[in-house]
Amino acid sequence: MDVGACEKAELAAYQLKGVAQIWFDQWKGEKGNGYVVLWEEFKLAFLNRFFPLVRTRKVKFRFPNEPVLEWESRDVVVKGKFISCIKAHRLISKGCLYHIVRVNDVESKVPHIESIPVVNEFLDVFPEDLPCVPPEREIDLGIDLLPDTQPISIPPYRMAPAELKELKEQLKDLLGKGFIRPSHSSWGAPVFFVKKKDGSLRMCIDHRQLNRVSVKNRYPLPRIDDLFDQLHGASHFSKIDLRSGYHQVKVRECDILKTAFRTRYGHYEFVVMSFGLTNAPALFMDLMNSVFKPYLDYFVVVFIDDILIYSRGEEEHKGHLRVVLQRLREEKLYAKYEKCKFWLKEVPFLGHVVSGDGIKVDPKKTDVIRNWARPLTLSDIRSFLGLAGYYRRFVEGFSSLASPMTKLTQKKAKFVWSDECEESFQTLKERLVSAPILSLSDELEGFMFIAMLPHWFGLCVDAKW
């Protein structure tokens, strides 16, 4: 049947639930009894009242025998109305209907891998999930202990019901993949969850006690400025992010028992490297340097599980990209396609944006700096200086500008936030937010790099990157 303008409005209104239904009843009531709502009128009123609040979103309505109708926002900014879960439950218990609308972020759509030149020749490098336990490699994780160390076992932490449900699912998944196995070890660490950027939960093992008695791997992580030095003249970039990189490295058989962890659902141990082990970053860096050793500083830079490929031209980039993907295939190392970026003229990398013009602060980080509240504690100051210090190359005279706040972090210094500290804080924020693009030079003369704060990696963590 054909759906007319009146019927279409009625069918659309029928699909409204909860607050939207209440709005429609009130809006139609204001028109008076017997008023016939036409489709275009309904559409205009609905868009003005309930259109998604953020840029580039879609909303759908379905009608019999007709295609799904979609609307896409275009820089529409409307103040939204939100209700709490308790109020929503109360409305539903009173008989109000509710409707779950799926909102699609159009801008985040990832192009099909088959359409990416060169990459489409290596589909096996980008699986949906890790296919199996990693093979034996020249570099596996060993956990050497300080002399006279005894096994350490800690009871499981308490968890919320939702976390327990997630724990059960993740244990099942890890067991199915062979990444963990039941354990009878005398060792045992508790488990906790951290929220990832996409809202999902990552299971982490609290290995702090094990880390305290482990012999530290002193393999050096590269300096960020040294990595960026290599990019001079490059104009084509691709970035590859490995899929669950740590799970692609095995634990030395004799050390597996030390990775044991306790949960409400049993005692298990890791066959592969897990998050939280003190030597994991250094060992993974060692592995990646070994895999890409012939190409480092020629067209590849690596930082733990992030691989940046850079080239001067398109044809050159094809060859470089093919070489890197072939090495990943040979080493049975797998990447997460959704987090990779290919054939770019500028690319975000390690908190910076790299292009043929040079490097600049990642705009996402400048937003964090711009909105940073005045420090109220010593920890707040250290966090801010940690983040600001990471970008000190963009601020001439950084040490002098930061000096009033740095003095507050010294031993026995009283925490007194003076006018001088406030001026230092605001000036640094202003300089970082308006930082220029730094040209990458291949000449050492006249191009000065200032050493970063000591223990920069720990400072990045403190800054909640």
PDB file of N, CA and C in Angstrom, residues 377-382 402-418 421:
ATOM      1  N   THR A 377      46.700  20.335  44.251  1.00  0.00           N
ATOM      2  CA  THR A 377      47.563  19.477  45.062  1.00  0.00           C
ATOM      3  C   THR A 377      48.904  19.294  44.357  1.00  0.00           C
ATOM      4  N   LEU A 378      49.853  18.728  45.098  1.00  0.00           N
ATOM      5  CA  LEU A 378      51.166  18.427  44.526  1.00  0.00           C
ATOM      6  C   LEU A 378      51.040  17.431  43.382  1.00  0.00           C
ATOM      7  N   SER A 379      50.151  16.466  43.541  1.00  0.00           N
ATOM      8  CA  SER A 379      49.924  15.477  42.486  1.00  0.00           C
ATOM      9  C   SER A 379      49.392  16.143  41.220  1.00  0.00           C
ATOM     10  N   ASP A 380      48.511  17.134  41.382  1.00  0.00           N
ATOM     11  CA  ASP A 380      47.978  17.864  40.222  1.00  0.00           C
ATOM     12  C   ASP A 380      49.098  18.574  39.459  1.00  0.00           C
ATOM     13  N   ILE A 381      50.017  19.180  40.209  1.00  0.00           N
ATOM     14  CA  ILE A 381      51.127  19.894  39.562  1.00  0.00           C
ATOM     15  C   ILE A 381      52.001  18.923  38.787  1.00  0.00           C
ATOM     16  N   ARG A 382      52.321  17.794  39.404  1.00  0.00           N
ATOM     17  CA  ARG A 382      53.164  16.806  38.728  1.00  0.00           C
ATOM     18  C   ARG A 382      52.493  16.279  37.461  1.00  0.00           C
ATOM     19  N   ALA A 402      58.235  27.199  33.620  1.00  0.00           N
ATOM     20  CA  ALA A 402      57.669  26.217  34.550  1.00  0.00           C
ATOM     21  C   ALA A 402      58.285  26.294  35.937  1.00  0.00           C
ATOM     22  N   SER A 403      59.331  27.092  36.096  1.00  0.00           N
ATOM     23  CA  SER A 403      60.100  27.119  37.343  1.00  0.00           C
ATOM     24  C   SER A 403      59.258  27.352  38.603  1.00  0.00           C
ATOM     25  N   PRO A 404      58.326  28.319  38.629  1.00  0.00           N
ATOM     26  CA  PRO A 404      57.542  28.522  39.859  1.00  0.00           C
ATOM     27  C   PRO A 404      56.772  27.278  40.294  1.00  0.00           C
ATOM     28  N   MET A 405      56.228  26.529  39.338  1.00  0.00           N
ATOM     29  CA  MET A 405      55.510  25.303  39.695  1.00  0.00           C
ATOM     30  C   MET A 405      56.476  24.179  40.037  1.00  0.00           C
ATOM     31  N   THR A 406      57.607  24.120  39.327  1.00  0.00           N
ATOM     32  CA  THR A 406      58.593  23.075  39.600  1.00  0.00           C
ATOM     33  C   THR A 406      59.116  23.180  41.026  1.00  0.00           C
ATOM     34  N   LYS A 407      59.292  24.407  41.523  1.00  0.00           N
ATOM     35  CA  LYS A 407      59.790  24.601  42.889  1.00  0.00           C
ATOM     36  C   LYS A 407      58.844  23.992  43.922  1.00  0.00           C
ATOM     37  N   LEU A 408      57.556  23.990  43.627  1.00  0.00           N
ATOM     38  CA  LEU A 408      56.586  23.418  44.573  1.00  0.00           C
ATOM     39  C   LEU A 408      56.712  21.905  44.691  1.00  0.00           C
ATOM     40  N   THR A 409      57.351  21.266  43.709  1.00  0.00           N
ATOM     41  CA  THR A 409      57.490  19.803  43.745  1.00  0.00           C
ATOM     42  C   THR A 409      58.748  19.364  44.487  1.00  0.00           C
ATOM     43  N   GLN A 410      59.576  20.333  44.914  1.00  0.00           N
ATOM     44  CA  GLN A 410      60.806  19.986  45.619  1.00  0.00           C
ATOM     45  C   GLN A 410      60.510  19.541  47.044  1.00  0.00           C
ATOM     46  N   LYS A 411      61.433  18.764  47.604  1.00  0.00           N
ATOM     47  CA  LYS A 411      61.265  18.267  48.969  1.00  0.00           C
ATOM     48  C   LYS A 411      61.182  19.431  49.954  1.00  0.00           C
ATOM     49  N   LYS A 412      60.285  19.275  50.911  1.00  0.00           N
ATOM     50  CA  LYS A 412      60.082  20.234  52.001  1.00  0.00           C
ATOM     51  C   LYS A 412      59.526  21.579  51.523  1.00  0.00           C
ATOM     52  N   ALA A 413      59.155  21.655  50.247  1.00  0.00           N
ATOM     53  CA  ALA A 413      58.564  22.905  49.754  1.00  0.00           C
ATOM     54  C   ALA A 413      57.107  22.987  50.187  1.00  0.00           C
ATOM     55  N   LYS A 414      56.683  24.145  50.676  1.00  0.00           N
ATOM     56  CA  LYS A 414      55.294  24.350  51.067  1.00  0.00           C
ATOM     57  C   LYS A 414      54.440  24.569  49.831  1.00  0.00           C
ATOM     58  N   PHE A 415      53.230  23.990  49.875  1.00  0.00           N
ATOM     59  CA  PHE A 415      52.332  24.178  48.731  1.00  0.00           C
ATOM     60  C   PHE A 415      51.583  25.496  48.915  1.00  0.00           C
ATOM     61  N   VAL A 416      52.099  26.523  48.274  1.00  0.00           N
ATOM     62  CA  VAL A 416      51.457  27.841  48.278  1.00  0.00           C
ATOM     63  C   VAL A 416      51.330  28.290  46.826  1.00  0.00           C
ATOM     64  N   TRP A 417      50.097  28.358  46.364  1.00  0.00           N
ATOM     65  CA  TRP A 417      49.857  28.732  44.966  1.00  0.00           C
ATOM     66  C   TRP A 417      49.872  30.253  44.856  1.00  0.00           C
ATOM     67  N   SER A 418      50.999  30.793  44.448  1.00  0.00           N
ATOM     68  CA  SER A 418      51.193  32.242  44.387  1.00  0.00           C
ATOM     69  C   SER A 418      50.740  32.799  43.038  1.00  0.00           C
ATOM     70  N   CYS A 421      52.920  31.454  40.398  1.00  0.00           N
ATOM     71  CA  CYS A 421      52.530  30.110  39.947  1.00  0.00           C
ATOM     72  C   CYS A 421      51.365  30.184  38.970  1.00  0.00           C
TER      73      CYS A 421
END
